[in-house]
């Protein structure tokens, strides 16, 4: 039938997940249930089990939650509702490279990534910003290899990941971010400032010297 042929075509087009992405490949149902119960029994409606597992760097628990309870790895069902941070944020903050690597393997049937690595928390921080500010070099290096990661998204105060790393002495990390920004052609404009409501950079106009207005008035008088 048409439906059967359509399903077969979609299955053939589906992008295959890398080995080790799914929990059932390495864990038994009993092991998955044990891991899930460890993180679901204290769920208070604010901090999701998936977020807690990411906080601990427990990739097996995250895989189990995704498979056994169909818990989302990104989005509303996975976030910490206190600060709108996602598992990718807390993994970057704590330097859990394995969590980031697993999140990057997840995608929908049409190839779109499940995890939005450019999402900002309440303070405007992206996962790259947090990893850079805390000096997790391996996490930063990995995030910069992902084509969907934008390297210069600032926090709500206009501080970019490069500046966040450089201001606390992680100059090698800052240089790597700058190189990636150059490759993508997305550097912050010179004299640029971040406008949080508009979510974009603007370029400051050069300030005129104090006597510029007086000179203009003199010119007008001469023309008269």
C-alpha angles and dihedrals in degrees: 000000000000092000092052093048090048092052092049090050092050091047090052091050095048114113109239118238118238117259112275095029096110124064095223089065093068109013135062120232089253092053091048092050092050092051092047095050090051090063102031099051093073098040108140100181093257109069111040123224089240090056092049091051090050089049089057093043089238102155094171090057090049091051090048093049090050094049106031100039097021089238114175116242093211137023134039096331092054103041135102100243092203094070103004091244121151131215087263090059097051092042089054092046092053098037098245100160093174091060092051092048091052094046089052091057094059117097141151124257091268094054099260114140117250095212120067102212091184094060115123126218125220091288093049094253122149122203089257091052092053095045090049095047092050095045100243096157097180092050091049092048091051095047091050090058091060110095093213096057114102108211102204106047104134131210121253090280093056097255111143125212089255092054092043090057096042096050091061096042103263092130097156090056091047091050091051091052091048091051091051091048089052091051091053094040093233102123119150108261117252111264087013123152129195119243106202098195091051093037093223144096121257126195116238115234114236112263117244118235114259094254095049094096091051091052090052091052091051091052091051091052092050091052090054 
